[in-house]
Amino acid sequence: MASNGKHEGHDSDSRSEGANGPEMTAEIKDREYIREQLSVIKHKVLVLSGKGGVGKSTVAVNLAAFLAGQGMKVGLLDIDIHGPSVPELLGLKSATVEGRDGKLLPVMSGQNLKVMSIGFLIRNPDEAVIWRGPMKYGVIKQFLKDVIWGELDYMIVDSPPGTGDEPLSVAQLIDNPDGAVIVTTPQALSLSDVRRCIGFCRKLHVPVLGVVENMSGFVCPNCGEKVDIFKSGGGMKMASDMSVPFLGSIPIDPAIVVASDAGTPFAEGSASSDAADAFQKIAASVLSRTGGETAQTAVESSTKTSEIESDEEMPVTKIETKKIAVPVIEGKLSQHFGHPEYFAIFDVDTSTGKALSSQKIDSPPHQPGLLPGWLHERGVQVIIAGGMGSRAKDLFSERGVEVVLGVGTDDPSALVEAYLAGTLTSGDNLCDH
Ligand code: ADP
């Protein structure tokens, strides 16, 4: 990597942070810094797929190019570490990345599109990249932290395929994305991977903007007949079964391969093809679903010659969630807030009053005043506890975290259920120190 990852004023150096959790403190600082950096980017869209080779990068590149063509300032971040194809798809294979003040400058593609890809930094593109998990996380983090993106209307992120550690890192590091566009092909295998992808988004509270079915049928260039090589329509059915919007289908089109090999976004290069028309409708739909500023203009211009598909009415699935934490000892609520074995953290859907998932997070070594910031950093909005010192209570309230005190020793999930049902019995703060 060209950057050393150190910046004045934002350094992750935690030597002065005391003995407890220096790595954790550095991680928190990094995440805060990334949040601050990305706060000047109006919309962030992740492009995901259940597996590789379905056209995820093709969709990401064309979406970014479409938005840039609408006059918006766009960033395209390619963090598909094992298959970074963005430089090739944009004809930027020989581009080099320049640095400034220990940071990386994105490569420009035309006037409005800033691009960063791991592909720019690997000397030999044919060499397999073998990195261990923490290194991959580090690289993804560095691309968000150490690239000078500046103010943008949109950032499109070409994520690694699947639902493993790499897409998880992306979803965790990018705060409040507008949502994810999920790309699939019509085969059953690809569709089942996509179901997992939707479940992954739901767990991480990333709204699903919609599903794109790529390689959906082939229109014969000679007779115009459509042949469903990999079947078609499965994406739409799956989207409807899983209550997520369907954004449209893109047929197999040899012009896409030609455009990809030539490094030109196909939606620009061959504006009259079925695939380009289909793609423009999809991009306009993403724009209107994310409330992009020139959404109306984009939709109007793309509907001049063809009608937008009727899925326009479909709502974006955004689950209203909350994170609730309970200190636990021996499987039950710990009456001593500062000394639990672990915290049970529940993600709950406040509209249905149901827990979506829960996880156990080991409590950090005891240090007065640490827990409120630590839990807040993990997105916790409600604490259910027995007793708590007044300082911790104040620190939570400064951070806007709701604290329910005087709750009896019980099973954490039963307590969360009672909280959601409005029947949780609280009482006096039972703090004994
Ligand atoms: P992924 O990012 O999912 O691995 P890519 O976007 O790199 O997939 O696409 C894989 C290959 O398939 C590329 O060569 C691309 O040009 C080609 N491709 C993608 N979509 C289509 C399509 N609709 N018709 C024809 N070729 C396509």
Coordinates of C-alpha atoms and ligand atoms in Angstrom, one line a residue:
M1 CA 0.0 0.0 0.0
A2 CA 1.3 3.4 -0.8
S3 CA 0.0 5.1 2.3
N4 CA 1.5 4.7 5.7
G5 CA -1.9 5.2 7.3
K6 CA -0.7 7.9 9.7
H7 CA -2.0 11.4 9.8
E8 CA -1.4 14.4 12.0
G9 CA -4.3 15.1 14.2
H10 CA -6.1 11.8 13.3
D11 CA -3.4 9.4 14.2
S12 CA -4.5 6.0 15.5
D13 CA -1.5 6.0 17.9
S14 CA -2.8 5.0 21.2
R15 CA 0.4 4.8 23.3
S16 CA -0.9 7.6 25.5
E17 CA -4.2 5.8 26.1
G18 CA -3.2 3.8 29.2
A19 CA -2.9 0.1 29.5
N20 CA -6.5 -0.9 28.9
G21 CA -7.6 -1.7 25.4
P22 CA -5.2 0.4 23.3
E23 CA -6.2 -1.5 20.2
M24 CA -9.8 -1.0 20.9
T25 CA -9.2 2.7 21.4
A26 CA -7.4 2.9 18.1
E27 CA -10.2 1.1 16.4
I28 CA -12.8 3.5 17.8
K29 CA -10.7 6.5 16.7
D30 CA -10.4 5.0 13.2
R31 CA -14.1 4.5 12.9
E32 CA -14.8 8.0 14.1
Y33 CA -12.4 9.4 11.6
I34 CA -14.0 7.3 8.8
R35 CA -17.4 8.5 9.8
E36 CA -16.2 12.1 9.7
Q37 CA -14.6 11.6 6.3
L38 CA -17.6 10.1 4.8
S39 CA -20.0 12.5 6.3
V40 CA -19.5 14.9 3.3
I41 CA -20.7 12.2 1.0
K42 CA -24.5 12.6 0.5
H43 CA -25.4 9.0 -0.6
K44 CA -23.6 5.7 -0.2
V45 CA -24.7 2.7 -2.1
L46 CA -23.2 -0.8 -1.7
V47 CA -23.3 -3.1 -4.6
L48 CA -23.3 -6.7 -3.4
S49 CA -23.7 -10.2 -4.8
G50 CA -24.0 -13.7 -3.3
K51 CA -21.2 -14.9 -5.4
G52 CA -18.6 -13.8 -8.0
G53 CA -19.0 -13.6 -11.7
V54 CA -22.6 -12.4 -11.8
G55 CA -21.9 -8.9 -13.0
K56 CA -21.6 -7.0 -9.7
S57 CA -18.7 -4.9 -10.9
T58 CA -20.3 -4.3 -14.2
V59 CA -23.4 -2.9 -12.4
A60 CA -21.3 -0.9 -9.9
V61 CA -19.2 0.7 -12.7
N62 CA -22.2 1.5 -14.9
L63 CA -24.2 2.9 -12.0
A64 CA -21.3 5.2 -11.0
A65 CA -20.8 6.2 -14.7
F66 CA -24.5 6.9 -15.1
L67 CA -24.6 9.1 -12.0
A68 CA -21.5 10.9 -13.1
G69 CA -23.1 11.4 -16.5
Q70 CA -26.0 13.1 -14.8
G71 CA -23.5 15.8 -13.6
M72 CA -23.1 14.4 -10.1
K73 CA -19.8 14.1 -8.2
V74 CA -19.3 10.4 -7.8
G75 CA -16.8 8.1 -6.0
L76 CA -16.4 4.5 -7.0
L77 CA -14.6 2.4 -4.5
D78 CA -13.6 -1.1 -5.5
I79 CA -12.9 -3.3 -2.5
D80 CA -13.3 -6.6 -4.3
I81 CA -9.9 -7.5 -3.0
H82 CA -9.6 -10.8 -4.9
G83 CA -11.0 -9.7 -8.2
P84 CA -10.6 -5.9 -8.6
S85 CA -12.0 -5.4 -12.1
V86 CA -12.9 -1.8 -11.9
P87 CA -9.7 -0.4 -13.4
E88 CA -10.1 -2.7 -16.4
L89 CA -13.8 -1.9 -16.8
L90 CA -13.1 1.8 -16.9
G91 CA -10.0 1.6 -19.1
L92 CA -7.7 2.7 -16.2
K93 CA -5.4 -0.3 -16.1
S94 CA -2.3 1.7 -16.5
A95 CA -3.4 4.5 -14.1
T96 CA -1.1 5.1 -11.1
V97 CA -2.2 6.4 -7.7
E98 CA -0.6 9.5 -6.4
G99 CA -0.2 10.4 -2.8
R100 CA -0.6 13.7 -0.9
D101 CA 0.3 14.2 2.7
G102 CA 0.4 10.5 3.4
K103 CA -3.0 10.0 1.8
L104 CA -4.1 8.6 -1.6
L105 CA -5.7 10.6 -4.4
P106 CA -8.4 8.8 -6.3
V107 CA -7.9 8.3 -10.1
M108 CA -10.2 10.5 -12.2
S109 CA -12.4 8.9 -14.9
G110 CA -13.7 11.9 -16.8
Q111 CA -14.8 15.0 -15.0
N112 CA -17.0 13.7 -12.3
L113 CA -15.9 10.2 -11.4
K114 CA -13.2 9.5 -8.7
V115 CA -12.1 5.9 -8.6
M116 CA -10.1 3.9 -6.1
S117 CA -9.3 0.2 -6.5
I118 CA -7.0 -2.3 -4.9
G119 CA -6.2 -3.1 -8.6
F120 CA -4.3 0.2 -8.9
L121 CA -2.0 -0.8 -6.1
I122 CA -1.2 -4.4 -7.1
R123 CA 1.9 -4.4 -9.4
N124 CA 1.0 -7.5 -11.3
P125 CA -2.8 -7.9 -11.8
D126 CA -2.4 -11.6 -12.7
E127 CA -0.9 -12.3 -9.3
A128 CA -3.2 -13.9 -6.8
V129 CA -3.7 -11.8 -3.7
I130 CA -3.3 -13.8 -0.6
W131 CA -4.1 -11.9 2.6
R132 CA -5.1 -13.1 5.9
G133 CA -8.4 -11.8 7.4
P134 CA -7.0 -8.9 9.5
M135 CA -4.9 -7.6 6.5
K136 CA -8.1 -7.6 4.4
Y137 CA -9.9 -5.6 7.1
G138 CA -6.9 -3.3 7.3
V139 CA -6.9 -2.6 3.5
I140 CA -10.7 -2.0 3.4
K141 CA -10.4 0.4 6.3
Q142 CA -7.5 2.2 4.7
F143 CA -9.4 2.8 1.6
L144 CA -12.1 4.5 3.6
K145 CA -9.8 6.3 5.9
D146 CA -6.8 7.3 3.7
V147 CA -8.3 8.2 0.4
I148 CA -9.1 11.9 -0.3
W149 CA -12.6 11.5 -1.5
G150 CA -13.8 15.0 -0.6
E151 CA -17.4 16.1 -1.1
L152 CA -19.5 13.7 -3.2
D153 CA -23.1 13.3 -4.2
Y154 CA -22.7 9.5 -4.4
M155 CA -20.2 6.9 -3.4
I156 CA -20.7 3.5 -5.0
V157 CA -18.9 0.7 -3.3
D158 CA -18.1 -2.5 -5.3
S159 CA -18.0 -4.9 -2.4
P160 CA -16.4 -8.3 -2.3
P161 CA -18.9 -11.1 -3.2
G162 CA -20.6 -13.3 -0.6
T163 CA -21.5 -12.8 3.0
G164 CA -18.1 -13.4 4.7
D165 CA -15.7 -11.2 6.6
E166 CA -14.9 -8.8 3.8
P167 CA -18.5 -7.6 2.9
L168 CA -19.1 -7.6 6.7
S169 CA -16.2 -5.2 7.2
V170 CA -17.5 -2.9 4.5
A171 CA -21.0 -2.8 6.0
Q172 CA -19.6 -2.2 9.4
L173 CA -17.2 0.6 8.4
I174 CA -19.6 2.5 6.3
D175 CA -22.0 4.2 8.6
N176 CA -25.6 4.5 7.5
P177 CA -25.4 3.6 3.8
D178 CA -28.5 4.5 1.8
G179 CA -28.7 0.8 1.0
A180 CA -27.5 -2.1 -1.1
V181 CA -28.1 -3.1 -4.7
I182 CA -27.9 -6.9 -4.9
V183 CA -26.9 -8.4 -8.2
T184 CA -27.8 -12.0 -9.1
T185 CA -28.2 -14.2 -12.2
P186 CA -31.3 -16.2 -12.7
Q187 CA -29.9 -19.7 -11.8
A188 CA -31.3 -21.3 -8.7
L189 CA -27.9 -21.5 -7.1
S190 CA -27.2 -17.8 -7.5
L191 CA -30.7 -17.0 -6.2
S192 CA -30.1 -19.0 -3.1
D193 CA -26.9 -17.1 -2.5
V194 CA -28.8 -13.9 -2.9
R195 CA -31.3 -14.9 -0.2
R196 CA -28.4 -15.2 2.1
C197 CA -27.2 -11.7 1.0
I198 CA -30.6 -10.2 1.8
G199 CA -30.5 -11.9 5.2
F200 CA -27.0 -10.4 5.7
C201 CA -28.2 -6.9 4.9
R202 CA -31.1 -7.3 7.3
K203 CA -28.9 -8.4 10.1
L204 CA -26.6 -5.4 9.5
H205 CA -29.5 -3.0 9.1
V206 CA -28.5 -2.1 5.6
P207 CA -31.7 -1.3 3.6
V208 CA -32.0 -3.4 0.4
L209 CA -32.6 -0.9 -2.4
G210 CA -33.4 -3.8 -4.7
V211 CA -32.3 -6.8 -6.7
V212 CA -30.9 -6.7 -10.2
E213 CA -31.2 -9.9 -12.3
N214 CA -28.3 -9.8 -14.7
M215 CA -27.6 -12.2 -17.6
S216 CA -31.4 -12.6 -17.9
G217 CA -32.0 -14.1 -21.3
F218 CA -30.3 -13.5 -24.5
V219 CA -31.8 -11.5 -27.4
C220 CA -30.6 -12.9 -30.7
P221 CA -28.9 -10.1 -32.6
N222 CA -30.1 -11.7 -35.9
C223 CA -33.8 -12.5 -35.3
G224 CA -34.5 -10.6 -32.1
E225 CA -35.9 -13.6 -30.4
K226 CA -35.2 -13.9 -26.6
V227 CA -33.6 -17.1 -25.4
D228 CA -33.6 -17.7 -21.7
I229 CA -30.2 -19.4 -21.5
F230 CA -30.0 -19.3 -17.6
K231 CA -33.8 -19.1 -17.3
S232 CA -35.2 -15.7 -16.3
G233 CA -37.7 -14.1 -13.9
G234 CA -36.3 -16.0 -10.9
G235 CA -34.9 -12.7 -9.5
M236 CA -38.2 -11.0 -9.6
K237 CA -40.0 -13.9 -7.9
M238 CA -37.3 -14.2 -5.2
A239 CA -37.5 -10.4 -4.6
S240 CA -41.2 -10.6 -4.2
D241 CA -41.0 -13.6 -1.9
M242 CA -38.5 -11.8 0.3
S243 CA -40.4 -8.5 0.1
V244 CA -37.5 -6.5 -1.4
P245 CA -37.8 -4.2 -4.5
F246 CA -36.9 -5.7 -7.9
L247 CA -35.0 -3.1 -9.9
G248 CA -35.0 -4.8 -13.3
S249 CA -33.2 -7.4 -15.5
I250 CA -30.3 -7.0 -17.8
P251 CA -30.1 -9.4 -20.7
I252 CA -26.9 -11.1 -21.8
D253 CA -25.4 -8.8 -24.4
P254 CA -22.2 -9.4 -26.3
A255 CA -21.9 -5.6 -26.4
I256 CA -21.3 -5.6 -22.6
V257 CA -18.3 -7.9 -23.0
V258 CA -16.9 -5.7 -25.8
A259 CA -17.5 -2.5 -23.8
S260 CA -16.0 -4.1 -20.7
D261 CA -12.9 -5.2 -22.6
A262 CA -12.6 -1.8 -24.2
G263 CA -12.9 -0.1 -20.8
T264 CA -16.0 1.8 -21.5
P265 CA -19.2 1.7 -19.4
F266 CA -21.7 -0.1 -21.7
A267 CA -24.6 2.1 -20.7
E268 CA -22.7 5.0 -22.3
G269 CA -21.2 3.3 -25.2
S270 CA -24.2 1.6 -26.8
A271 CA -27.1 3.6 -25.6
S272 CA -29.6 2.0 -27.9
S273 CA -29.1 -1.7 -26.9
D274 CA -31.7 -3.6 -24.8
A275 CA -29.1 -4.0 -22.1
A276 CA -28.2 -0.3 -22.0
D277 CA -31.9 0.7 -21.9
A278 CA -32.5 -1.8 -19.1
F279 CA -29.5 -0.6 -17.2
Q280 CA -30.6 3.1 -17.4
K281 CA -34.0 2.3 -15.9
I282 CA -32.3 0.4 -13.1
A283 CA -29.9 3.3 -12.4
A284 CA -32.7 5.8 -12.5
S285 CA -34.6 3.7 -10.1
V286 CA -31.7 3.6 -7.7
L287 CA -31.4 7.3 -7.9
S288 CA -35.1 7.9 -7.1
R289 CA -35.0 5.3 -4.2
T290 CA -32.0 7.1 -2.7
G291 CA -33.5 10.5 -3.1
G292 CA -30.6 11.7 -5.3
E293 CA -31.0 15.4 -6.0
T294 CA -31.5 15.2 -9.6
A295 CA -33.6 12.1 -9.4
Q296 CA -36.5 13.7 -11.2
T297 CA -34.3 14.9 -14.1
A298 CA -32.8 11.5 -14.3
V299 CA -36.1 9.6 -14.3
E300 CA -37.5 12.1 -16.9
S301 CA -34.6 11.8 -19.2
S302 CA -34.5 8.0 -19.1
T303 CA -38.3 7.7 -19.5
K304 CA -38.4 9.9 -22.6
T305 CA -38.1 6.9 -24.8
S306 CA -39.3 4.2 -22.5
E307 CA -41.6 3.8 -19.5
I308 CA -40.1 3.2 -16.1
E309 CA -41.0 -0.3 -14.8
S310 CA -44.0 -0.5 -12.6
D311 CA -41.9 -1.5 -9.6
E312 CA -41.4 2.3 -9.0
E313 CA -44.2 2.1 -6.3
M314 CA -42.3 -0.5 -4.3
P315 CA -41.2 0.8 -0.9
V316 CA -37.6 0.6 0.2
T317 CA -37.5 -2.0 3.0
K318 CA -36.1 -0.1 5.9
I319 CA -36.4 -1.8 9.2
E320 CA -36.5 0.5 12.2
T321 CA -34.1 -1.0 14.6
K322 CA -32.6 -0.5 18.1
K323 CA -29.7 -2.0 19.9
I324 CA -30.4 -3.0 23.5
A325 CA -27.6 -4.2 25.8
V326 CA -27.9 -6.3 29.0
P327 CA -25.0 -7.0 31.3
V328 CA -24.9 -10.7 32.0
I329 CA -23.4 -13.0 34.6
E330 CA -24.2 -16.8 34.8
G331 CA -26.7 -16.4 32.0
K332 CA -28.8 -13.8 33.9
L333 CA -28.8 -10.0 34.2
S334 CA -25.9 -8.9 36.3
Q335 CA -26.8 -6.6 39.1
H336 CA -23.3 -5.1 39.0
F337 CA -23.3 -3.2 35.8
G338 CA -19.5 -2.6 35.7
H339 CA -18.6 -6.3 36.3
P340 CA -20.5 -8.6 34.0
E341 CA -19.1 -11.6 32.2
Y342 CA -20.3 -10.3 28.9
F343 CA -22.9 -8.0 27.4
A344 CA -25.8 -9.5 25.5
I345 CA -26.6 -7.1 22.7
F346 CA -29.9 -7.5 20.9
D347 CA -30.9 -6.0 17.6
V348 CA -34.6 -5.4 17.7
D349 CA -37.2 -4.3 15.2
T350 CA -39.1 -1.6 16.9
S351 CA -42.0 -1.8 14.5
T352 CA -42.8 -5.4 15.2
G353 CA -41.3 -5.5 18.7
K354 CA -39.3 -8.5 17.9
A355 CA -35.6 -9.3 18.4
L356 CA -33.8 -9.8 15.0
S357 CA -30.5 -11.1 16.4
S358 CA -28.4 -11.2 19.5
Q359 CA -24.7 -11.5 20.2
K360 CA -22.5 -11.9 23.3
I361 CA -19.7 -9.4 23.6
D362 CA -17.0 -9.9 26.2
S363 CA -16.9 -7.0 28.7
P364 CA -13.7 -5.0 28.5
P365 CA -11.4 -5.0 31.5
H366 CA -12.9 -2.9 34.2
Q367 CA -12.0 0.8 34.1
P368 CA -14.2 3.5 35.6
G369 CA -16.1 5.5 33.0
L370 CA -15.1 3.2 30.1
L371 CA -18.3 1.3 29.5
P372 CA -20.7 4.1 28.4
G373 CA -18.5 5.1 25.5
W374 CA -17.7 1.5 24.7
L375 CA -21.3 0.5 24.4
H376 CA -22.3 3.7 22.6
E377 CA -19.6 3.0 20.0
R378 CA -21.2 -0.3 19.4
G379 CA -24.5 1.5 18.5
V380 CA -26.3 0.6 21.8
Q381 CA -29.3 2.9 22.4
V382 CA -30.9 1.2 25.4
I383 CA -29.3 -0.4 28.5
I384 CA -31.3 -2.7 30.8
A385 CA -29.6 -3.0 34.1
G386 CA -30.0 -3.5 37.9
G387 CA -27.7 -1.1 39.5
M388 CA -25.3 1.5 38.0
G389 CA -23.0 4.2 39.5
S390 CA -24.2 7.7 39.0
R391 CA -21.2 8.7 36.8
A392 CA -21.9 5.9 34.3
K393 CA -25.6 7.0 34.3
D394 CA -24.6 10.6 33.5
L395 CA -22.2 9.4 30.8
F396 CA -25.0 7.4 29.1
S397 CA -27.4 10.3 29.3
E398 CA -24.8 12.7 27.7
R399 CA -24.7 10.2 24.8
G400 CA -28.5 10.0 24.5
V401 CA -28.5 6.3 25.6
E402 CA -31.7 5.3 27.5
V403 CA -31.0 3.5 30.8
V404 CA -33.6 1.3 32.5
L405 CA -32.5 0.6 36.1
G406 CA -33.7 -1.5 39.0
V407 CA -34.5 -4.4 36.8
G408 CA -34.5 -7.9 38.5
T409 CA -32.2 -10.8 37.7
D410 CA -33.7 -12.7 34.8
D411 CA -33.0 -14.2 31.4
P412 CA -31.7 -11.3 29.1
S413 CA -34.0 -12.2 26.2
A414 CA -37.0 -12.3 28.5
L415 CA -36.1 -8.8 29.7
V416 CA -35.7 -7.5 26.2
E417 CA -39.1 -9.0 25.2
A418 CA -40.7 -7.4 28.3
Y419 CA -39.1 -4.0 27.4
L420 CA -40.4 -4.2 23.9
A421 CA -43.9 -5.2 25.1
G422 CA -43.9 -2.3 27.6
T423 CA -44.2 -4.7 30.5
L424 CA -40.6 -4.5 31.9
T425 CA -40.6 -3.8 35.7
S426 CA -38.0 -1.3 36.7
G427 CA -37.4 0.2 40.1
D428 CA -34.8 1.9 42.2
N429 CA -31.2 2.0 41.2
L430 CA -29.7 -0.9 43.1
C431 CA -26.1 0.2 42.8
D432 CA -24.1 -0.9 45.8
H433 CA -21.1 1.3 45.3
Ligands
ADP1 P1 -18.5 -9.9 -10.8 O1 -18.2 -8.5 -10.3 O2 -19.8 -10.3 -10.2 O3 -17.5 -10.9 -10.5 P2 -18.2 -8.8 -13.5 O4 -19.0 -7.6 -13.4 O5 -16.7 -8.7 -13.4 O6 -18.7 -9.8 -12.3 O7 -18.7 -9.6 -14.8 C1 -18.1 -10.8 -15.1 C2 -18.0 -10.9 -16.7 O8 -19.3 -11.0 -17.2 C3 -17.4 -9.7 -17.3 O9 -16.5 -10.1 -18.3 C4 -18.5 -8.9 -17.9 O10 -18.2 -8.2 -19.0 C5 -19.5 -10.0 -18.2 N1 -20.9 -9.6 -18.1 C6 -21.5 -9.0 -17.0 N2 -22.8 -8.8 -17.3 C7 -23.0 -9.2 -18.6 C8 -24.2 -9.3 -19.5 N3 -25.4 -8.8 -19.1 N4 -24.0 -9.7 -20.7 C9 -22.8 -10.2 -21.1 N5 -21.7 -10.2 -20.4 C10 -21.8 -9.7 -19.1

